[in-house]
Amino acid sequence: MLTLTANAAQAIRDLTAAAPEPSQSGIRISSQGEGASSLTLSLATAPEPADAVVESEGARVYLDPVAATVLEDKSLDAGADDQGSVSFLVTEQSA
């Protein structure tokens, strides 16, 4: 299952703090086709019925079935640039 780094969990908590339902809000990773190159990330107020839910340190990630399969052995990290824009990076899970 996808894991989250501490940086990713903090970034997700920051992004969802202002959401209408922060207790259920998270980010949703969904597929626009087959494979990792077609994954999109968006804010979500709740999971879709078929979504897998990854929760870590109070941060929630909702994965559609294709994304859950593609990201099963991956880790989600986050960083910010000098202007404060957050970017997410998918990496291999460390052993």
CSV table of N, CA, C and O in Angstrom, one decimal:
chain,number,residue,atom,x,y,z
A,1,MET,N,0.8,-1.2,0.0
A,1,MET,CA,0.0,0.0,0.0
A,1,MET,C,0.9,1.2,0.0
A,1,MET,O,2.0,1.2,0.6
A,2,LEU,N,0.4,2.3,-0.6
A,2,LEU,CA,1.2,3.6,-0.7
A,2,LEU,C,1.5,4.0,0.7
A,2,LEU,O,0.6,3.9,1.6
A,3,THR,N,2.7,4.5,0.9
A,3,THR,CA,3.0,5.1,2.2
A,3,THR,C,3.3,6.6,2.0
A,3,THR,O,3.5,7.1,0.9
A,4,LEU,N,3.2,7.4,3.1
A,4,LEU,CA,3.4,8.8,3.1
A,4,LEU,C,4.6,9.2,3.9
A,4,LEU,O,4.8,8.6,5.0
A,5,THR,N,5.4,10.1,3.4
A,5,THR,CA,6.5,10.6,4.2
A,5,THR,C,5.9,11.6,5.2
A,5,THR,O,4.8,12.1,5.0
A,6,ALA,N,6.7,12.0,6.2
A,6,ALA,CA,6.2,13.1,7.1
A,6,ALA,C,6.0,14.4,6.4
A,6,ALA,O,5.0,15.1,6.7
A,7,ASN,N,6.8,14.7,5.4
A,7,ASN,CA,6.6,15.9,4.6
A,7,ASN,C,5.3,15.8,3.8
A,7,ASN,O,4.6,16.9,3.8
A,8,ALA,N,5.0,14.7,3.2
A,8,ALA,CA,3.8,14.6,2.5
A,8,ALA,C,2.6,14.7,3.4
A,8,ALA,O,1.6,15.4,3.1
A,9,ALA,N,2.6,14.0,4.6
A,9,ALA,CA,1.5,14.1,5.5
A,9,ALA,C,1.3,15.6,5.9
A,9,ALA,O,0.1,16.0,6.0
A,10,GLN,N,2.3,16.3,6.2
A,10,GLN,CA,2.2,17.7,6.6
A,10,GLN,C,1.6,18.5,5.5
A,10,GLN,O,0.7,19.4,5.7
A,11,ALA,N,2.1,18.3,4.3
A,11,ALA,CA,1.6,19.1,3.1
A,11,ALA,C,0.1,18.8,2.9
A,11,ALA,O,-0.7,19.7,2.6
A,12,ILE,N,-0.3,17.6,3.0
A,12,ILE,CA,-1.7,17.2,2.9
A,12,ILE,C,-2.6,17.9,4.0
A,12,ILE,O,-3.6,18.4,3.7
A,13,ARG,N,-2.1,17.8,5.2
A,13,ARG,CA,-2.8,18.4,6.3
A,13,ARG,C,-3.0,19.9,6.1
A,13,ARG,O,-4.0,20.5,6.3
A,14,ASP,N,-1.9,20.6,5.6
A,14,ASP,CA,-1.9,22.0,5.3
A,14,ASP,C,-3.0,22.3,4.2
A,14,ASP,O,-3.7,23.3,4.3
A,15,LEU,N,-3.0,21.5,3.1
A,15,LEU,CA,-3.9,21.7,2.0
A,15,LEU,C,-5.3,21.5,2.4
A,15,LEU,O,-6.2,22.2,1.9
A,16,THR,N,-5.6,20.6,3.3
A,16,THR,CA,-7.0,20.3,3.6
A,16,THR,C,-7.5,21.0,4.9
A,16,THR,O,-8.7,20.9,5.2
A,17,ALA,N,-6.7,21.8,5.5
A,17,ALA,CA,-7.1,22.5,6.7
A,17,ALA,C,-8.2,23.5,6.5
A,17,ALA,O,-9.1,23.7,7.4
A,18,ALA,N,-8.2,24.1,5.3
A,18,ALA,CA,-9.3,25.1,5.0
A,18,ALA,C,-10.5,24.5,4.3
A,18,ALA,O,-11.4,25.2,3.9
A,19,ALA,N,-10.5,23.2,4.1
A,19,ALA,CA,-11.6,22.5,3.4
A,19,ALA,C,-12.9,22.6,4.2
A,19,ALA,O,-12.9,22.7,5.4
A,20,PRO,N,-14.0,22.5,3.6
A,20,PRO,CA,-15.3,22.6,4.3
A,20,PRO,C,-15.5,21.5,5.3
A,20,PRO,O,-16.1,21.7,6.3
A,21,GLU,N,-15.0,20.3,5.1
A,21,GLU,CA,-15.0,19.2,6.0
A,21,GLU,C,-13.6,18.7,6.3
A,21,GLU,O,-13.2,17.6,5.8
A,22,PRO,N,-12.8,19.4,7.0
A,22,PRO,CA,-11.4,19.0,7.2
A,22,PRO,C,-11.2,17.7,7.8
A,22,PRO,O,-10.2,17.0,7.6
A,23,SER,N,-12.2,17.2,8.6
A,23,SER,CA,-12.1,15.9,9.2
A,23,SER,C,-12.1,14.7,8.2
A,23,SER,O,-11.6,13.7,8.5
A,24,GLN,N,-12.7,14.9,7.1
A,24,GLN,CA,-12.8,13.9,6.0
A,24,GLN,C,-12.0,14.2,4.8
A,24,GLN,O,-11.9,13.4,3.9
A,25,SER,N,-11.6,15.5,4.7
A,25,SER,CA,-10.9,15.9,3.4
A,25,SER,C,-9.5,15.3,3.3
A,25,SER,O,-8.9,14.9,4.3
A,26,GLY,N,-9.1,15.1,2.0
A,26,GLY,CA,-7.8,14.6,1.7
A,26,GLY,C,-7.5,14.9,0.3
A,26,GLY,O,-8.1,15.8,-0.3
A,27,ILE,N,-6.5,14.3,-0.2
A,27,ILE,CA,-6.2,14.4,-1.6
A,27,ILE,C,-6.6,13.1,-2.3
A,27,ILE,O,-6.6,12.0,-1.7
A,28,ARG,N,-7.0,13.2,-3.5
A,28,ARG,CA,-7.4,12.0,-4.3
A,28,ARG,C,-6.5,11.8,-5.5
A,28,ARG,O,-6.3,12.8,-6.2
A,29,ILE,N,-6.0,10.7,-5.6
A,29,ILE,CA,-5.2,10.3,-6.8
A,29,ILE,C,-6.0,9.4,-7.6
A,29,ILE,O,-6.4,8.3,-7.2
A,30,SER,N,-6.2,9.8,-8.9
A,30,SER,CA,-7.1,9.1,-9.8
A,30,SER,C,-6.4,8.9,-11.1
A,30,SER,O,-5.5,9.6,-11.5
A,31,SER,N,-6.9,7.9,-11.9
A,31,SER,CA,-6.3,7.6,-13.2
A,31,SER,C,-7.1,8.2,-14.3
A,31,SER,O,-8.3,8.3,-14.2
A,32,GLN,N,-6.4,8.7,-15.3
A,32,GLN,CA,-7.1,9.2,-16.5
A,32,GLN,C,-6.8,8.2,-17.6
A,32,GLN,O,-7.1,8.5,-18.8
A,33,GLY,N,-6.3,7.0,-17.3
A,33,GLY,CA,-5.9,6.0,-18.3
A,33,GLY,C,-5.2,4.9,-17.6
A,33,GLY,O,-5.4,4.7,-16.4
A,34,GLU,N,-4.3,4.2,-18.2
A,34,GLU,CA,-3.6,3.1,-17.6
A,34,GLU,C,-2.1,3.6,-17.3
A,34,GLU,O,-1.5,4.3,-18.1
A,35,GLY,N,-1.7,3.3,-16.1
A,35,GLY,CA,-0.3,3.5,-15.8
A,35,GLY,C,-0.1,4.8,-15.0
A,35,GLY,O,-0.9,5.7,-14.8
A,36,ALA,N,1.2,4.9,-14.5
A,36,ALA,CA,1.5,6.1,-13.6
A,36,ALA,C,1.5,7.4,-14.3
A,36,ALA,O,1.3,8.4,-13.7
A,37,SER,N,1.8,7.4,-15.6
A,37,SER,CA,1.9,8.7,-16.3
A,37,SER,C,0.5,9.4,-16.4
A,37,SER,O,0.5,10.6,-16.8
A,38,SER,N,-0.5,8.7,-16.1
A,38,SER,CA,-1.9,9.3,-16.3
A,38,SER,C,-2.6,9.6,-15.0
A,38,SER,O,-3.8,9.7,-15.0
A,39,LEU,N,-1.8,9.6,-13.9
A,39,LEU,CA,-2.4,9.9,-12.6
A,39,LEU,C,-2.6,11.4,-12.4
A,39,LEU,O,-1.7,12.2,-12.7
A,40,THR,N,-3.7,11.8,-11.7
A,40,THR,CA,-3.9,13.2,-11.4
A,40,THR,C,-4.2,13.3,-9.9
A,40,THR,O,-4.7,12.3,-9.3
A,41,LEU,N,-3.9,14.4,-9.3
A,41,LEU,CA,-4.1,14.6,-7.9
A,41,LEU,C,-5.0,15.8,-7.7
A,41,LEU,O,-4.9,16.8,-8.4
A,42,SER,N,-6.0,15.7,-6.9
A,42,SER,CA,-6.9,16.7,-6.6
A,42,SER,C,-7.3,16.7,-5.1
A,42,SER,O,-7.2,15.7,-4.4
A,43,LEU,N,-7.9,17.8,-4.6
A,43,LEU,CA,-8.4,17.8,-3.3
A,43,LEU,C,-9.8,17.2,-3.3
A,43,LEU,O,-10.5,17.3,-4.3
A,44,ALA,N,-10.1,16.4,-2.3
A,44,ALA,CA,-11.4,15.7,-2.2
A,44,ALA,C,-12.0,15.9,-0.8
A,44,ALA,O,-11.2,15.9,0.2
A,45,THR,N,-13.3,16.0,-0.7
A,45,THR,CA,-13.9,16.2,0.6
A,45,THR,C,-14.2,14.8,1.2
A,45,THR,O,-14.4,14.7,2.4
A,46,ALA,N,-14.2,13.7,0.4
A,46,ALA,CA,-14.4,12.4,0.9
A,46,ALA,C,-14.0,11.4,-0.2
A,46,ALA,O,-13.9,11.8,-1.3
A,47,PRO,N,-13.8,10.2,0.2
A,47,PRO,CA,-13.5,9.2,-0.9
A,47,PRO,C,-14.7,8.8,-1.7
A,47,PRO,O,-15.8,8.9,-1.3
A,48,GLU,N,-14.4,8.4,-2.9
A,48,GLU,CA,-15.4,7.8,-3.8
A,48,GLU,C,-15.6,6.4,-3.3
A,48,GLU,O,-14.8,5.8,-2.6
A,49,PRO,N,-16.8,5.8,-3.6
A,49,PRO,CA,-17.1,4.4,-3.1
A,49,PRO,C,-16.1,3.3,-3.3
A,49,PRO,O,-15.8,2.5,-2.4
A,50,ALA,N,-15.4,3.3,-4.4
A,50,ALA,CA,-14.4,2.3,-4.7
A,50,ALA,C,-13.0,2.6,-4.3
A,50,ALA,O,-12.0,1.9,-4.5
A,51,ASP,N,-12.8,3.8,-3.7
A,51,ASP,CA,-11.4,4.3,-3.4
A,51,ASP,C,-10.8,3.5,-2.2
A,51,ASP,O,-11.5,3.1,-1.3
A,52,ALA,N,-9.5,3.3,-2.3
A,52,ALA,CA,-8.7,2.8,-1.2
A,52,ALA,C,-8.3,4.1,-0.4
A,52,ALA,O,-8.1,5.1,-0.9
A,53,VAL,N,-8.3,3.9,0.9
A,53,VAL,CA,-8.0,5.1,1.8
A,53,VAL,C,-6.6,4.8,2.5
A,53,VAL,O,-6.5,3.8,3.1
A,54,VAL,N,-5.7,5.7,2.4
A,54,VAL,CA,-4.4,5.7,3.1
A,54,VAL,C,-4.5,6.8,4.1
A,54,VAL,O,-4.7,8.0,3.7
A,55,GLU,N,-4.3,6.5,5.3
A,55,GLU,CA,-4.3,7.6,6.4
A,55,GLU,C,-3.0,7.5,7.2
A,55,GLU,O,-2.6,6.4,7.6
A,56,SER,N,-2.3,8.6,7.3
A,56,SER,CA,-1.1,8.6,8.1
A,56,SER,C,-0.9,10.0,8.7
A,56,SER,O,-1.0,11.0,8.1
A,57,GLU,N,-0.7,10.0,10.0
A,57,GLU,CA,-0.4,11.2,10.8
A,57,GLU,C,-1.5,12.3,10.5
A,57,GLU,O,-1.3,13.5,10.4
A,58,GLY,N,-2.8,11.8,10.4
A,58,GLY,CA,-3.9,12.7,10.2
A,58,GLY,C,-4.1,13.2,8.8
A,58,GLY,O,-5.0,14.0,8.6
A,59,ALA,N,-3.3,12.7,7.9
A,59,ALA,CA,-3.5,13.1,6.5
A,59,ALA,C,-4.1,11.9,5.7
A,59,ALA,O,-3.8,10.7,6.0
A,60,ARG,N,-5.1,12.2,4.8
A,60,ARG,CA,-5.8,11.2,4.1
A,60,ARG,C,-5.5,11.3,2.6
A,60,ARG,O,-5.5,12.4,2.0
A,61,VAL,N,-5.3,10.1,2.0
A,61,VAL,CA,-5.1,10.0,0.5
A,61,VAL,C,-6.1,9.0,0.0
A,61,VAL,O,-6.2,7.9,0.6
A,62,TYR,N,-6.9,9.4,-1.0
A,62,TYR,CA,-7.9,8.5,-1.6
A,62,TYR,C,-7.4,8.1,-2.9
A,62,TYR,O,-6.9,8.9,-3.7
A,63,LEU,N,-7.4,6.8,-3.2
A,63,LEU,CA,-6.8,6.2,-4.4
A,63,LEU,C,-7.9,5.5,-5.1
A,63,LEU,O,-8.5,4.6,-4.6
A,64,ASP,N,-8.1,5.8,-6.4
A,64,ASP,CA,-9.0,5.0,-7.2
A,64,ASP,C,-8.4,3.7,-7.5
A,64,ASP,O,-7.2,3.5,-7.2
A,65,PRO,N,-9.2,2.7,-7.9
A,65,PRO,CA,-8.6,1.3,-8.1
A,65,PRO,C,-7.3,1.2,-8.9
A,65,PRO,O,-6.4,0.5,-8.6
A,66,VAL,N,-7.3,2.0,-10.0
A,66,VAL,CA,-6.0,1.9,-10.9
A,66,VAL,C,-4.9,2.5,-10.1
A,66,VAL,O,-3.8,2.0,-10.1
A,67,ALA,N,-5.1,3.7,-9.5
A,67,ALA,CA,-4.0,4.4,-8.8
A,67,ALA,C,-3.5,3.5,-7.6
A,67,ALA,O,-2.3,3.4,-7.3
A,68,ALA,N,-4.4,2.8,-6.9
A,68,ALA,CA,-4.1,2.0,-5.8
A,68,ALA,C,-3.1,0.9,-6.3
A,68,ALA,O,-2.2,0.5,-5.6
A,69,THR,N,-3.4,0.3,-7.4
A,69,THR,CA,-2.6,-0.8,-8.0
A,69,THR,C,-1.2,-0.2,-8.4
A,69,THR,O,-0.2,-0.8,-8.1
A,70,VAL,N,-1.2,0.9,-9.2
A,70,VAL,CA,0.0,1.5,-9.7
A,70,VAL,C,0.9,1.9,-8.5
A,70,VAL,O,2.2,1.8,-8.6
A,71,LEU,N,0.3,2.4,-7.4
A,71,LEU,CA,1.1,3.0,-6.3
A,71,LEU,C,1.3,2.1,-5.2
A,71,LEU,O,1.8,2.5,-4.1
A,72,GLU,N,1.0,0.8,-5.3
A,72,GLU,CA,1.0,-0.1,-4.2
A,72,GLU,C,2.3,-0.2,-3.5
A,72,GLU,O,2.4,-0.3,-2.3
A,73,ASP,N,3.4,-0.2,-4.2
A,73,ASP,CA,4.7,-0.3,-3.6
A,73,ASP,C,5.5,1.0,-3.6
A,73,ASP,O,6.7,1.0,-3.6
A,74,LYS,N,4.8,2.1,-3.6
A,74,LYS,CA,5.4,3.4,-3.7
A,74,LYS,C,5.2,4.2,-2.4
A,74,LYS,O,4.5,3.9,-1.6
A,75,SER,N,6.0,5.4,-2.4
A,75,SER,CA,5.9,6.3,-1.3
A,75,SER,C,5.6,7.7,-1.8
A,75,SER,O,6.1,8.0,-2.9
A,76,LEU,N,4.8,8.5,-1.2
A,76,LEU,CA,4.5,9.8,-1.6
A,76,LEU,C,5.3,10.8,-0.7
A,76,LEU,O,5.2,10.7,0.5
A,77,ASP,N,6.0,11.7,-1.3
A,77,ASP,CA,6.8,12.7,-0.6
A,77,ASP,C,6.3,14.0,-1.1
A,77,ASP,O,5.6,14.1,-2.1
A,78,ALA,N,6.7,15.1,-0.4
A,78,ALA,CA,6.3,16.4,-0.8
A,78,ALA,C,7.4,17.4,-0.5
A,78,ALA,O,8.2,17.2,0.4
A,79,GLY,N,7.4,18.5,-1.2
A,79,GLY,CA,8.4,19.6,-1.0
A,79,GLY,C,7.8,20.9,-1.4
A,79,GLY,O,6.7,20.9,-2.1
A,80,ALA,N,8.4,22.0,-1.1
A,80,ALA,CA,7.9,23.3,-1.5
A,80,ALA,C,9.1,24.0,-2.1
A,80,ALA,O,10.2,23.9,-1.7
A,81,ASP,N,8.7,24.8,-3.1
A,81,ASP,CA,9.8,25.6,-3.8
A,81,ASP,C,9.9,27.0,-3.0
A,81,ASP,O,9.3,27.2,-2.0
A,82,ASP,N,10.7,27.8,-3.5
A,82,ASP,CA,11.0,29.1,-2.9
A,82,ASP,C,9.8,30.0,-2.7
A,82,ASP,O,9.7,30.8,-1.9
A,83,GLN,N,8.8,29.8,-3.6
A,83,GLN,CA,7.6,30.6,-3.6
A,83,GLN,C,6.5,29.9,-2.7
A,83,GLN,O,5.4,30.4,-2.6
A,84,GLY,N,6.8,28.7,-2.2
A,84,GLY,CA,5.9,28.0,-1.3
A,84,GLY,C,4.9,27.1,-2.0
A,84,GLY,O,4.0,26.6,-1.4
A,85,SER,N,5.1,26.9,-3.3
A,85,SER,CA,4.3,26.0,-4.1
A,85,SER,C,4.6,24.5,-3.7
A,85,SER,O,5.8,24.2,-3.7
A,86,VAL,N,3.6,23.8,-3.4
A,86,VAL,CA,3.9,22.4,-2.9
A,86,VAL,C,3.9,21.5,-4.2
A,86,VAL,O,3.1,21.6,-5.1
A,87,SER,N,4.8,20.5,-4.2
A,87,SER,CA,4.9,19.5,-5.2
A,87,SER,C,5.0,18.2,-4.6
A,87,SER,O,5.6,18.0,-3.5
A,88,PHE,N,4.3,17.2,-5.2
A,88,PHE,CA,4.4,15.8,-4.7
A,88,PHE,C,5.2,15.0,-5.6
A,88,PHE,O,5.3,15.2,-6.8
A,89,LEU,N,5.9,14.0,-5.0
A,89,LEU,CA,6.8,13.2,-5.7
A,89,LEU,C,6.6,11.7,-5.3
A,89,LEU,O,6.5,11.4,-4.1
A,90,VAL,N,6.4,10.8,-6.3
A,90,VAL,CA,6.2,9.4,-6.0
A,90,VAL,C,7.6,8.7,-6.1
A,90,VAL,O,8.3,8.9,-7.1
A,91,THR,N,8.0,8.0,-5.1
A,91,THR,CA,9.3,7.3,-5.0
A,91,THR,C,9.1,5.9,-4.7
A,91,THR,O,8.0,5.5,-4.2
A,92,GLU,N,10.1,5.1,-4.8
A,92,GLU,CA,10.1,3.7,-4.4
A,92,GLU,C,10.1,3.7,-2.8
A,92,GLU,O,10.7,4.5,-2.2
A,93,GLN,N,9.4,2.7,-2.3
A,93,GLN,CA,9.4,2.6,-0.8
A,93,GLN,C,10.8,2.1,-0.4
A,93,GLN,O,11.4,1.2,-1.0
A,94,SER,N,11.3,2.7,0.7
A,94,SER,CA,12.6,2.2,1.3
A,94,SER,C,12.3,0.9,2.0
A,94,SER,O,11.3,0.7,2.6
A,95,ALA,N,13.3,0.0,2.0
A,95,ALA,CA,13.2,-1.3,2.6
A,95,ALA,C,13.2,-1.2,4.1
A,95,ALA,O,13.6,-0.3,4.7
